Each structure stands twice: as structure tokens, then as C-alpha cells.
Coordinates of C-alpha atoms in Angstrom, one line a residue:
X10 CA 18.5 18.0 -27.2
X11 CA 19.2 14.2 -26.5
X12 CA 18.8 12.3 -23.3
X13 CA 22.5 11.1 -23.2
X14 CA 23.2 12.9 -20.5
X15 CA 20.4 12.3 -18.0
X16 CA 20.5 13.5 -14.2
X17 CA 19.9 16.3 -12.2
X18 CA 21.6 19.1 -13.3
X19 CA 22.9 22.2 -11.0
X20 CA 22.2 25.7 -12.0
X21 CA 23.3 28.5 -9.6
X22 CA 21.4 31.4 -10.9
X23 CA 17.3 31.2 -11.5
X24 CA 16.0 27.6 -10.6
X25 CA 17.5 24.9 -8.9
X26 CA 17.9 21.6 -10.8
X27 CA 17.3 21.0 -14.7
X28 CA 16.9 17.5 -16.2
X29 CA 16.8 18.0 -20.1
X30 CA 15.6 15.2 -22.2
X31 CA 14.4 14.5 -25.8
X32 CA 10.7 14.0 -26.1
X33 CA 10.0 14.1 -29.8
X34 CA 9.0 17.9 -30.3
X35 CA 9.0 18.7 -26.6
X36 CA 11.1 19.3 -23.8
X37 CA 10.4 17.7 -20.7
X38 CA 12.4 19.1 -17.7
X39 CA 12.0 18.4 -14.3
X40 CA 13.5 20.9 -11.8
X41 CA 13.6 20.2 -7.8
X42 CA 11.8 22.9 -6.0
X43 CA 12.1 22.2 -2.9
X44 CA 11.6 19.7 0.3
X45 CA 10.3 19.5 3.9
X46 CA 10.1 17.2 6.4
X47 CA 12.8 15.5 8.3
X48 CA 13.2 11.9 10.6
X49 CA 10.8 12.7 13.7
X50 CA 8.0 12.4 15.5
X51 CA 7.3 16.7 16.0
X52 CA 4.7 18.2 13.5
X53 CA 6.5 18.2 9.9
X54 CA 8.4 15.5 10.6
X55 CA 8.0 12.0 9.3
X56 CA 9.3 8.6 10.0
X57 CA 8.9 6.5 6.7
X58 CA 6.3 8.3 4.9
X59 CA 4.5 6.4 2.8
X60 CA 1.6 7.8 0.9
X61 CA 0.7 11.5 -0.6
X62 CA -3.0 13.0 -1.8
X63 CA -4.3 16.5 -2.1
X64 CA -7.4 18.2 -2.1
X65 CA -9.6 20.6 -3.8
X66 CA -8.2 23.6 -1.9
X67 CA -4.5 22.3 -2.4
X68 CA -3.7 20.9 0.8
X69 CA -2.0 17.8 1.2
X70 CA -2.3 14.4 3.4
X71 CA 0.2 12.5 3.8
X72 CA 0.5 8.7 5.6
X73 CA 3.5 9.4 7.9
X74 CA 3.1 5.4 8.4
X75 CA 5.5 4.5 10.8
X76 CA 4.1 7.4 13.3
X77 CA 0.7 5.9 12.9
X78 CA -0.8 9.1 11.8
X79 CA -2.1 11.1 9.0
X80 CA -0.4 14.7 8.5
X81 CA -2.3 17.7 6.7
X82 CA -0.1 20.3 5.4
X83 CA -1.1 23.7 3.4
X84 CA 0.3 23.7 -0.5
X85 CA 3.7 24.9 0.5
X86 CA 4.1 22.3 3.0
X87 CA 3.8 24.1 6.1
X88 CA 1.7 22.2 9.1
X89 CA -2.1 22.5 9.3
X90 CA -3.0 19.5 11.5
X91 CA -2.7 15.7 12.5
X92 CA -4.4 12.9 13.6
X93 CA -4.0 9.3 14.5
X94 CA -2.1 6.8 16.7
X95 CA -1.2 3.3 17.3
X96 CA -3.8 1.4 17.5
X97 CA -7.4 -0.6 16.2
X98 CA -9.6 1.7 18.1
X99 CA -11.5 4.0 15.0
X100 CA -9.3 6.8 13.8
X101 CA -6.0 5.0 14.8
X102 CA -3.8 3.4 12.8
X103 CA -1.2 0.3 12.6
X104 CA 0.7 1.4 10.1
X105 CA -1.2 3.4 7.2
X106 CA -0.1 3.0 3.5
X107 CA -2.6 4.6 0.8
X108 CA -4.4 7.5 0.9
X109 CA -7.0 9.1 -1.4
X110 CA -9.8 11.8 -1.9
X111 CA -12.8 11.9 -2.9
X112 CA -15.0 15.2 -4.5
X113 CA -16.1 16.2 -1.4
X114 CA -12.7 15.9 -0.3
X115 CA -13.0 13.6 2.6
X116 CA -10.0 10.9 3.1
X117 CA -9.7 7.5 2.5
X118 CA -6.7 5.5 4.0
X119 CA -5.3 2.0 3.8
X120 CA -4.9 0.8 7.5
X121 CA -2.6 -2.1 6.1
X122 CA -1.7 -4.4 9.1
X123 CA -5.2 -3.4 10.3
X124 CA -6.3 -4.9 7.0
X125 CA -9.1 -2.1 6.5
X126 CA -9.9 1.2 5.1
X127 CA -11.4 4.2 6.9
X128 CA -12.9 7.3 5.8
X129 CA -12.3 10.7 7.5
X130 CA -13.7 14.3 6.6
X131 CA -10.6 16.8 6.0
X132 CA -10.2 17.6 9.5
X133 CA -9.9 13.8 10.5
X134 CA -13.1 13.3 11.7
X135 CA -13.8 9.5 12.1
X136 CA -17.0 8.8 9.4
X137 CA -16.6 5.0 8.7
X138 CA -14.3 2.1 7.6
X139 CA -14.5 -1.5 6.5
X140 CA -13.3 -4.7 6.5
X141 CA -11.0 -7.1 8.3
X142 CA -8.2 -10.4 7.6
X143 CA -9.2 -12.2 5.5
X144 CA -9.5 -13.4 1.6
X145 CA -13.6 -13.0 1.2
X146 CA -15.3 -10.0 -0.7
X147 CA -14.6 -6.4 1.3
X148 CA -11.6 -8.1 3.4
X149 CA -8.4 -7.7 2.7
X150 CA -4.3 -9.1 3.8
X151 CA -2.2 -5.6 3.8
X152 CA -4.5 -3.0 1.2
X153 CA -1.4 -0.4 -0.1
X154 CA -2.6 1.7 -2.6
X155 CA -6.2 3.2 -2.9
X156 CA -7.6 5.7 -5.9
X157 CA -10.9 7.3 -6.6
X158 CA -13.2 7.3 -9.4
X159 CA -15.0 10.5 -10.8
X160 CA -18.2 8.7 -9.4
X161 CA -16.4 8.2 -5.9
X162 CA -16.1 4.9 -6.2
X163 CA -12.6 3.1 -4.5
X164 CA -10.2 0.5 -5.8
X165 CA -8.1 -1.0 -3.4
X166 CA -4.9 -2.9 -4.1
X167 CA -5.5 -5.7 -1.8
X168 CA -2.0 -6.4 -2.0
X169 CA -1.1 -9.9 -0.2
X170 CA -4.2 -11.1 -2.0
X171 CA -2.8 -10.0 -5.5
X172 CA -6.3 -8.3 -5.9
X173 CA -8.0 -5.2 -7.1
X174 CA -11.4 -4.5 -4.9
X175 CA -13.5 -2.0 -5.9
X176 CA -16.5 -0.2 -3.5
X177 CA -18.6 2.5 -3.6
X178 CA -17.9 5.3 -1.2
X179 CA -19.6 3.7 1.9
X180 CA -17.4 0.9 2.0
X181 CA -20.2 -1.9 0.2
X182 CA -18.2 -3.6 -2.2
X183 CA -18.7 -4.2 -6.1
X184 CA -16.3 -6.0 -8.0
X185 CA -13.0 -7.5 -7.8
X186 CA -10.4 -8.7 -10.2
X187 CA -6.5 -10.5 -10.0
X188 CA -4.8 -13.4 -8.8
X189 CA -1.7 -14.2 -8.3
X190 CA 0.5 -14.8 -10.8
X191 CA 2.1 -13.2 -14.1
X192 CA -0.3 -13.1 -17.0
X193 CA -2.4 -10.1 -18.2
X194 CA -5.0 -8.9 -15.2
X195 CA -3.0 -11.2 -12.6
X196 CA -0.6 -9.7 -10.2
X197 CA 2.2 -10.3 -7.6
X198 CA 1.4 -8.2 -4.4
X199 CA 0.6 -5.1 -6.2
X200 CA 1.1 -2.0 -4.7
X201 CA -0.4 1.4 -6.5
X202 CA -3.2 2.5 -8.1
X203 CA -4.3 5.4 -9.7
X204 CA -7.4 6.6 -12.1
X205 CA -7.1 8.5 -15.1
X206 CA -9.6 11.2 -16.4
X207 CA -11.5 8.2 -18.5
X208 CA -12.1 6.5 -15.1
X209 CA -9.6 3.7 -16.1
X210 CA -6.8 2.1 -14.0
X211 CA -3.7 1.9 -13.8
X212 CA -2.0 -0.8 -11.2
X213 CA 1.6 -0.9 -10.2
X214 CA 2.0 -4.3 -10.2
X215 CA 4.9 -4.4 -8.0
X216 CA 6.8 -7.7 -7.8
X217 CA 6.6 -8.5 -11.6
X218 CA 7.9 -5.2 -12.4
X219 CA 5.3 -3.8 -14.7
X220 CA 2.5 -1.6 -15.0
X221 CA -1.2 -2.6 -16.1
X222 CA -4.1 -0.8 -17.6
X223 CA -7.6 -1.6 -17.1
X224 CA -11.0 -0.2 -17.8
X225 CA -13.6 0.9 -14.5
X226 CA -14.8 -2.5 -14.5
X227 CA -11.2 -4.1 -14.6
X228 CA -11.0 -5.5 -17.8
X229 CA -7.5 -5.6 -19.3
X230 CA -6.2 -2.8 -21.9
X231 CA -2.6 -3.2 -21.8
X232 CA 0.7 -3.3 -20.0
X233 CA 4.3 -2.7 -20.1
X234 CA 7.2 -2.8 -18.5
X235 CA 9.7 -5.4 -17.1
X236 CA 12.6 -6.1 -14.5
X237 CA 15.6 -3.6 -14.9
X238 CA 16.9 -0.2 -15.0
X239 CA 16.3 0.3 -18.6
X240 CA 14.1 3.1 -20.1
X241 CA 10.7 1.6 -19.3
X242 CA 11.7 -1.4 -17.0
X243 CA 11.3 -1.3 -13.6
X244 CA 12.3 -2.4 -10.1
X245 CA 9.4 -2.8 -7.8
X246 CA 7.3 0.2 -8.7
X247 CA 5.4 1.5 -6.0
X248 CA 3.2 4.7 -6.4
X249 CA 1.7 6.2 -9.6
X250 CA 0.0 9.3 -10.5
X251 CA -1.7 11.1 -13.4
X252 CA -1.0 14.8 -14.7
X253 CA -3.9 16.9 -16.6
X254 CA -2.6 15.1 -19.7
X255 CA -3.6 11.6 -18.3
X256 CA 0.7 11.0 -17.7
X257 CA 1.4 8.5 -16.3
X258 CA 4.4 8.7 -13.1
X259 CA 5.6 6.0 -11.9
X260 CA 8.1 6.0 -8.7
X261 CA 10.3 3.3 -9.9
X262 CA 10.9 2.3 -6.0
X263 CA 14.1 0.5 -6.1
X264 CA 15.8 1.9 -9.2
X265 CA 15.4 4.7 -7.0
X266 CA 13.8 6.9 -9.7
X267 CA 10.8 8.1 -11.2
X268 CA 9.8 7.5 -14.8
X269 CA 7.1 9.7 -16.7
X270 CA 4.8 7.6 -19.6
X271 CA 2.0 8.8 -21.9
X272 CA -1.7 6.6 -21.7
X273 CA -0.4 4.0 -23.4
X274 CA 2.7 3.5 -21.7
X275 CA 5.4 5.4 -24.0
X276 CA 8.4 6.0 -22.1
X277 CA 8.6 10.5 -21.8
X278 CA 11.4 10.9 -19.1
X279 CA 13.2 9.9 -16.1
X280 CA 15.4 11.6 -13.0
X281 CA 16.3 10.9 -9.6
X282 CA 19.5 8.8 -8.6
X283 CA 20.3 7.0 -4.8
X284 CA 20.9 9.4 -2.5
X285 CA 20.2 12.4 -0.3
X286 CA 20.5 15.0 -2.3
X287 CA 18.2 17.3 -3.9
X288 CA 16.3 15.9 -6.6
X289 CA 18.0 12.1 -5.5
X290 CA 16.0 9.5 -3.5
X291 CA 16.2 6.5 -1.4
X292 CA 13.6 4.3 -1.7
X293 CA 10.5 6.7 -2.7
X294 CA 7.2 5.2 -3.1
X295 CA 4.8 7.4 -3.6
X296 CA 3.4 11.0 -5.2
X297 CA 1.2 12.7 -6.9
X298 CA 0.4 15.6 -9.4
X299 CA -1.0 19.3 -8.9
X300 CA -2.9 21.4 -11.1
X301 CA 0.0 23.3 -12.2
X302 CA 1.7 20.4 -13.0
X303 CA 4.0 20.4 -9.6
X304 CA 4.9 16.8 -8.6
X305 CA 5.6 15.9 -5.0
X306 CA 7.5 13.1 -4.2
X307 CA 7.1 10.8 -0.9
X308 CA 11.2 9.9 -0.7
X309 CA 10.0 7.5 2.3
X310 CA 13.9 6.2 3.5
X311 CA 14.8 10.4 3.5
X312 CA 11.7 10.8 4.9
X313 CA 11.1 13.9 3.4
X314 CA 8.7 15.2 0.7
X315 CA 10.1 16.6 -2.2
X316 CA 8.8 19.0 -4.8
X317 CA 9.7 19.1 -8.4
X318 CA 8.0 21.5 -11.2
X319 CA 8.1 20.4 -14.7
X320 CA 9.2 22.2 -18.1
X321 CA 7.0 21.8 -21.3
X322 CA 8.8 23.4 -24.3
X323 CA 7.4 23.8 -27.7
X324 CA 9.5 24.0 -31.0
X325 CA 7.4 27.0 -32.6
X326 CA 10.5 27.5 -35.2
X327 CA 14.3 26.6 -35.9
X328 CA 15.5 30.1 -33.5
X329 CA 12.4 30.3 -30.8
X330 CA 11.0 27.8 -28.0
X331 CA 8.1 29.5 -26.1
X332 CA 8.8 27.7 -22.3
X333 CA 5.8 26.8 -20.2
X334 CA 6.5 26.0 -16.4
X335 CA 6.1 26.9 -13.0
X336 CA 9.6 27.1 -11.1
X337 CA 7.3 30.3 -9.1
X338 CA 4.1 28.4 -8.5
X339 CA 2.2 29.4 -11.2
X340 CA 2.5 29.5 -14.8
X341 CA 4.3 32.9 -16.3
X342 CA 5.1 33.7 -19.8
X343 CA 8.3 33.2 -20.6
X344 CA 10.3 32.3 -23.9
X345 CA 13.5 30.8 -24.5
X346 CA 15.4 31.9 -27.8
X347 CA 18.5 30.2 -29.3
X348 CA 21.0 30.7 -32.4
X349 CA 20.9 27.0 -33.6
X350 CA 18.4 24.2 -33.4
X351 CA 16.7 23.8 -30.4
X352 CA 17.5 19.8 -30.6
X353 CA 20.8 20.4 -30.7
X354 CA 22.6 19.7 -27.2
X355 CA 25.4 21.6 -28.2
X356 CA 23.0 25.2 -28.6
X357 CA 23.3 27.7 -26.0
X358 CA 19.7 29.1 -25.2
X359 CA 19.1 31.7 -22.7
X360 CA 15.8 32.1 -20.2
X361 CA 13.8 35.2 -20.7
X362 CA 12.1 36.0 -17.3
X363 CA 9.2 38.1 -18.3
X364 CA 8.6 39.3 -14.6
X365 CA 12.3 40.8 -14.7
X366 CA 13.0 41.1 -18.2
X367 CA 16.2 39.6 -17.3
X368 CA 18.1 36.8 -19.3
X369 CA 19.4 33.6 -17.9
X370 CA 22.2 31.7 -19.2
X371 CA 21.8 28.3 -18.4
X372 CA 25.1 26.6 -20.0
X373 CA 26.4 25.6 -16.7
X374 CA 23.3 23.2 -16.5
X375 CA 24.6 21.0 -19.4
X376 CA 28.0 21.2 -17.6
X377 CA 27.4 20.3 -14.2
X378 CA 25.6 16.9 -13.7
X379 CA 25.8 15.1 -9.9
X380 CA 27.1 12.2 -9.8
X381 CA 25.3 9.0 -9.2
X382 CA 26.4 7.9 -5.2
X383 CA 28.9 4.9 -6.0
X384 CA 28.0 3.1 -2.5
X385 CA 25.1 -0.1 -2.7
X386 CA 22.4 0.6 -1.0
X387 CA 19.8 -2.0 0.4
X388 CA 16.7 -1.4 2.8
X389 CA 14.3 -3.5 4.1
X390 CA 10.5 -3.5 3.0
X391 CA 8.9 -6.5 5.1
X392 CA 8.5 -6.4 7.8
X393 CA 8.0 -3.3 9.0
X394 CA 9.9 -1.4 11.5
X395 CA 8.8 -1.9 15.0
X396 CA 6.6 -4.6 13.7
X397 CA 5.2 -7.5 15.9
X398 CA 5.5 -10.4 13.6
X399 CA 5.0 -14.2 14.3
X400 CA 5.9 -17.0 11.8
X401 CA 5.0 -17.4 8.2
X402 CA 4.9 -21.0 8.9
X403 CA 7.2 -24.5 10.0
X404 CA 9.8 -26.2 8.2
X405 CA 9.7 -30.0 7.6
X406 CA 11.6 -30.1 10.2
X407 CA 10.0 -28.2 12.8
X408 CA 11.4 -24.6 12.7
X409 CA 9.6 -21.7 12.2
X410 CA 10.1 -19.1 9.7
X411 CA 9.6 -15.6 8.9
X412 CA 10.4 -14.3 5.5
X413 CA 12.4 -11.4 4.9
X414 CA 12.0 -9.0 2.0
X415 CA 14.2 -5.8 0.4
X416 CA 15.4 -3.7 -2.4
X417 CA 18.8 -3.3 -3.0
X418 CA 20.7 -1.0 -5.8
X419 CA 24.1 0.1 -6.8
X420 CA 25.2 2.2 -9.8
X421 CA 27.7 -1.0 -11.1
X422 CA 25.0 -3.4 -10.0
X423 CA 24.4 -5.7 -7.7
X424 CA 26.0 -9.1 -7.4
X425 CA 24.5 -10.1 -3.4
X426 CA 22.7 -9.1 -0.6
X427 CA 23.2 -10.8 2.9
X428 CA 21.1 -10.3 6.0
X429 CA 21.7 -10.3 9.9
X430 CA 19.1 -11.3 12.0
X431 CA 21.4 -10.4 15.6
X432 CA 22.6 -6.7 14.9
X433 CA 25.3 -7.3 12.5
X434 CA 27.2 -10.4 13.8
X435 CA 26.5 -12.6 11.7
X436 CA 25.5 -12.1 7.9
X437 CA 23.7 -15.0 5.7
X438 CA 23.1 -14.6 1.8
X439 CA 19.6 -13.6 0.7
X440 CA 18.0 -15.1 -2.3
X441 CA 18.1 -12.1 -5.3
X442 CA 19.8 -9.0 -5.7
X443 CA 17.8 -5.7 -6.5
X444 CA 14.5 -7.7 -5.1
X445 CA 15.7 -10.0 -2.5
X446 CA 14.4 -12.0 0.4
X447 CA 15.7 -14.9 3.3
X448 CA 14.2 -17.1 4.9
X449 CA 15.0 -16.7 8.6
X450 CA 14.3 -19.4 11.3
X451 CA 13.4 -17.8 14.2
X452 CA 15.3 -19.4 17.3
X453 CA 12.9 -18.1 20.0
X454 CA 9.5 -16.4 20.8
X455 CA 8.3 -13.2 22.7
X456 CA 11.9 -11.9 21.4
X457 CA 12.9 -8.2 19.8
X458 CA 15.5 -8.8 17.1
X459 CA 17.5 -6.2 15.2
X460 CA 17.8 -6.8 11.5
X461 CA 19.9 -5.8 8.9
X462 CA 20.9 -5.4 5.1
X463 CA 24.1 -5.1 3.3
X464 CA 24.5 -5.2 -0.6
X465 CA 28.2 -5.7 -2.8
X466 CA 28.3 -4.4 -5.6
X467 CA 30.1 -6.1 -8.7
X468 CA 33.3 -4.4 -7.8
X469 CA 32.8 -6.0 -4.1
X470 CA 32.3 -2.6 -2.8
X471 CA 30.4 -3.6 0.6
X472 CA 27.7 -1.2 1.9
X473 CA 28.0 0.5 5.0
X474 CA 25.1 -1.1 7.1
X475 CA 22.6 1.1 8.7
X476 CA 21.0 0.7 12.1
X477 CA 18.7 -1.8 10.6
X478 CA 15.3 -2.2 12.1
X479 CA 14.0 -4.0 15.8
X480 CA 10.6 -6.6 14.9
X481 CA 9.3 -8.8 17.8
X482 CA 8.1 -12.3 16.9
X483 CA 5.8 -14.0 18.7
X484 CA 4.3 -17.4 18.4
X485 CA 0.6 -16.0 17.8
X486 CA -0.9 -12.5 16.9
X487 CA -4.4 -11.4 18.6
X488 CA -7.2 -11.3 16.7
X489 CA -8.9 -8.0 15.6
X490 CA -11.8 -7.2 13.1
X491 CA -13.3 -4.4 11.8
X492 CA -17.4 -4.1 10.6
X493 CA -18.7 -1.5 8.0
X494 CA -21.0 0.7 9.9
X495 CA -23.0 3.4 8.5

């Protein structure tokens, strides 16, 4: 097989959707399984969603952010429990991001514009948390992503601070490494992290469009990646994960994607597309890996989680592929036989289902790819819905300003992105394309104002704004602080 054609493909008769690409003797696929969760506030439902764990017993956690509250679900994503509000009292939230276990599976969550971290057990029971605003050791402007060690120890992307902090799991704090900028073991506001099965780190260094490598104590191992839709570029990568086979999966955030990677950053595979469909995405930032090799995907702008198994296939001769995967949630037998090469994209191979003995022609997958959706699409990533915001800072002469920040995409690429600050009267041209921002001066205090984004495309194909997102600005924000307690 070759990767020429890319996508998701439809199949109407055993599993869902088929991605086929070339990874030198092995077959990656990656077939959607299925989703849950829908826009809401009821149990299952999320509003921007923005970070996924699991624990030993397979249950996962998710940060339904924008609800200010942690969700537990069971391994097929039926409700179990919640907990959490708005608010700086312990257990609530303003706006959780990251989220991570530990061996004795208690929880570990980013409070971002709380600017701490607090541990739960697995019920949600309040144990501790740490930190407050501020740049010194153990405080933090907006922590994202947060990963665990095989000693329980935490590292923190301490994003705004274009830092990595690392703590033992009582909050006292170790080490830290990063500053801002571009050169190897610097960052610009980076967003996820994740730990291999060495104990090193991987950081998704988010606004220079790259991924870095580091050892437990962060020294630098490698990198790759740049700005771009290629194979192995990136636009604002968010969350990463790690399979058995220390994989590396990036959500490629704005490419609207998700790329797969071996250790050392070898570009495997790629799928997902803009969109709402099955196995497409808008704006996903975050997932993570089972022991069966499932992946779950946070698709935050759907706000939905969705489920993907992946397809391992191993050339044992020039007529037989045994096929390893788990479409049923576990791992069956099963053995795919062809008349030709199994590289050959033009081969017909049929699906031997050892629980039915039944054989699956899967032609009309090669036939049938979805299209990529034509329409730009741009969102908004600071600030946050329902925010309460006040001024970056003053202009010389006088005015403040708040800075406004997106993603924007388009399958013929983006030539602009403008931004409404009153609902969609008036539009003004941001600064950048698929990573954007505009400097707003803000005409008034104690105000709620609805804000928008459009994207053209190079055809001039406008998008279709959305409903945008309402932030109050005030002149001064109160004051809140958080101690580590024991």
C-alpha cells in the first residue's frame, strides 16, 4: 500500500472507517469506533472538553473545562460520576485543562486560570493542591498539560511561563526547565506533556510548532517538527500520548488532525480532516492511549469524545498478512489473505473474521474516501468563553488592550482572518492566518462583549461565522491564591 490516498475511509459492512497507510513493513490503520458526548451541561455532555486520562481499571476523566467540572466515565463511555464547579473554593474549578493519574490512581488537574494544581482520589475527593499567580518556583500563569512519572512524580507545562515544573506527588517542587523563546529546551507557551515508559518527556511545544524530547531531569534529546500541514509539521499541537510501543500521538490542533511518530520522532501515520463527521475533528486537543491500543480523542469544538482502534499488520509472506486489532474491544485472531503483494494498492485482500469464519471484502474502502469540508474554519483559543478578562496592558497612547488569539484552517489555505469585537458588525484583520491574533482596544469597562472569527480562504471563500464567544473586561481582576497543604 501507499499513503497517496489518505483519509477516512467508509466501509459498510464489518467496521466503520479504514485509513490505510504505508509504514515500511507494517500497516497502520486507524478505524473510528465510535463517540459520545454532545454540547450540554447534563451528565455525558460537555461544553469544550479539554483534557482526557484513564485509570488502572479503564475508566476515564475527562476536564469538561468550560463546565468547570471533572467527568468520570466507565471504558465504554457511559456516566459514572462528576464533580466540580465554578469557583476557587478546593474541589472547584475555573476552567480545568490537564489531567493525569498517578499508580494509585488518584487525579491530578490543571486549574489553569486558577493557576494551580489539585489532587483528588478517583471519586473526587478533595486531597491537596498547590500553588498560585505568579512566575517563582511551584507557581504558575495558566498550567495546561500535566503527566506522571513511573515514580509519581508531576511535570507541569507552565504554559504562559514557557516552563516545564516538575514536583513530587505532594505538590513540593523539584526542578524546572524553559524559557521563552525558540532554541532547543526553550518554548513558546507550551501546551502537552506526556512521559514515555523510560520516564522521558515529551512537550508539545505549541506556538513554535514542534515537539521536544527530554530526559526525567529535562535535559534536551531531540526535536522535530515545524509550521505546516506537511507530514511531520504541525499547527499548534496540543495534546500527546504514548502507546505500549512508546508512540508518539500528537493532536495536531489546528491542522485539525492527529499524527502518529515513533521515539525518535519518525513520522508513522496521520487521519482526521475539519469537520463533524466520524473520524473528522474541529479543533481537538487532547487524548490518550489504552492497553489495547484504542485511542480516544478529546474533539473539544464537537465537544464530543471520539474512539478510534488501530490496525497493525505484518507482511509474514508475498500472499498472507496476519492482522492484529481490536475493532471488538479486544484483540482476536484474525488474518487477511491476498493474490498479489500486500504493498500493492491495487490488491484486493479480504478480512477473515475468526469469530464468524466469515470473509470481508473491503474494496469499497479504497473507493470511498470523504471528502475534506471545503468551508475555512477559524475558532478562538484566548480568551476563553465566558471569561472575565481585564487588559493585557496601555498603548502609548492611553488605550487599553486585550489580545486576541485563534486557529484558523481551510483545505486551499488560508489567505486572512478578521475579528469582530461587537457581534459581527464590524470585522478588522488579525495578524496571521492558521495561528492568528489582534490586538483589540477595549472602549469600556465592567462590559460583556461578543467576539467573533471569520477565515477566507485563497479562493475568497468567506466562512460562515459562528455565535462567537461573550468575555467581560474589567479594569482589575481580584486576587486569589492557593497554599500547598498537607
Amino acid at each position: 500500500f501507499n499513503n497517496s490516498l489518505g483519509g477516512i475511509y467508509s466501509n459498510t459492512t464489518a467496521v466503520s472507517d479504514i485509513n490505510y497507510n504505508n509504514i515500511c513493513d507494517n500497516l497502520i490503520g486507524v478505524s473510528f469506533l465510535n463517540k459520545w458526548g454532545s454540547n450540554g451541561t447534563a451528565d455525558g455532555q460537555f461544553y469544550y472538553p479539554y483534557g482526557i486520562t484513564q485509570d488502572s481499571q479503564g475508566n476515564f476523566y475527562v476536564a469538561d473545562s468550560h463546565n468547570h467540572r471533572i467527568q468520570k466515565l466507565d471504558s465504554q463511555g457511559n456516566f459514572l460520576t462528576k464533580w466540580g464547579s465554578d469557583g476557587t473554593a478546593d474541589g472547584q474549578f475555573n476552567y480545568p485543562y490537564g489531567i493525569a493519574t498517578d499508580s494509585q490512581d488518584n487525579l491530578y488537574v490543571t486549574d489553569a486560570h486558577n493557576h494551580r494544581i489539585q489532587k483528588l482520589d478517583s471519586q473526587g475527593n478533595f486531597l491537596t493542591k498547590w500553588g498560585s499567580d505568579g512566575t517563582a518556583d511551584g507557581q504558575f500563569n495558566y498550567p495546561y498539560g500535566i503527566a506522571t512519572d513511573s515514580q509519581d512524580n508531576l511535570y507541569v507545562a507552565d504554559s504562559h511561563n514557557h516552563r516545564i515544573q516538575k514536583f513530587d506527588s505532594q505538590g513540593n517542587f523539584l526542578t524546572k526547565w524553559g524559557s521563552y523563546g525558540s532554541e532547543d529546551g526553550q518554548f513558546y507557551r507550551p501546551y502537552g506533556v506526556m512521559i514515555d515508559s523510560q520516564d522521558d518527556l515529551y512537550v508539545a511545544d505549541t506556538y513554535n510548532h514542534r515537539i521536544q524530547k527530554f530526559d526525567s531531569q529535562g535535559n534536551f534529546l531531540t526535536k522535530w517538527g515545524s509550521s505546516g500541514n506537511g507530514d511531520g509539521q504541525f499547527n499548534s499541537p496540543y495534546g500527546i500520548a504514548t502507546d505500549s510501543q512508546d508512540n508518539l500521538y500528537v493532536v495536531d490542533t489546528s491542522n485539525h488532525r492527529i499524527q502518529i511518530f515513533d521515539s525518535q520522532g519518525n513520522f508513522l501515520t496521520k487521519w482526521g480532516s475539519p469537520g463533524g463527521g466520524d473520524g473528522q475533528f474541529s479543533g481537538p486537543t487532547d487524548l490518550t492511549v489504552d492497553s489495547l491500543g484504542n485511542i480516544y480523542v478529546v474533539d473539544t469544538y464537537n465537544h464530543r469524545i471520539q474512539r478510534f482502534g488501530k490496525i497493525e499488520l505484518y507482511n509474514n509472506s508475498s500472499y498472507a498478512v496476519d492482522a492484529r486489532y481490536n475493532f471488538w474491544g479486544h484483540t482476536p485472531t484474525s488474518q487477511m489473505q491476498a493474490g498479489g503483494n500486500p504493498k500493492d494498492i491495487n490488491a484486493i485482500y479480504d478480512i477473515w473474521d475468526n469469530n464468524t469464519k466469515g470473509a470481508v471484502d473491503y474494496s469499497n474502502w479504497l473507493a470511498s474516501p470523504l471528502s475534506i469540508t471545503a468551508e475555512p474554519m477559524s475558532n478562538i483559543t484566548e480568551p476563553l468563553p465566558g471569561a472575565t478578562i481585564k487588559p493585557e496592558g496601555y498603548l502609548v497612547i492611553g488605550e487599553p488592550f486585550v489580545t486576541i488569539e485563534g486557529l484558523a484552517s481551510a483545505a486551499k489555505g488560508v489567505s486572512k482572518v478578521e475579528v469582530s469585537t461587537d457581534g459581527g458588525a464590524i470585522w478588522e484583520l488579525a495578524t496571521g492566518t492558521t495561528t492568528w491574533s489582534y490586538e483589540w482596544i477595549v472602549p469600556a469597562f465592567d462590559t460583556t462583549y461578543n467576539i467573533k472569527s471569520r477565515a477566507t480562504d485563497m479562493e475568497d471563500i468567506i466562512e460562515t461565522p459562528g455565535p462567537g464567544i461573550n468575555v467581560t473586561v474589567v479594569e482589575k481582576l481580584p486576587t486569589t491564591t492557593g497554599l500547598l497543604t498537607e
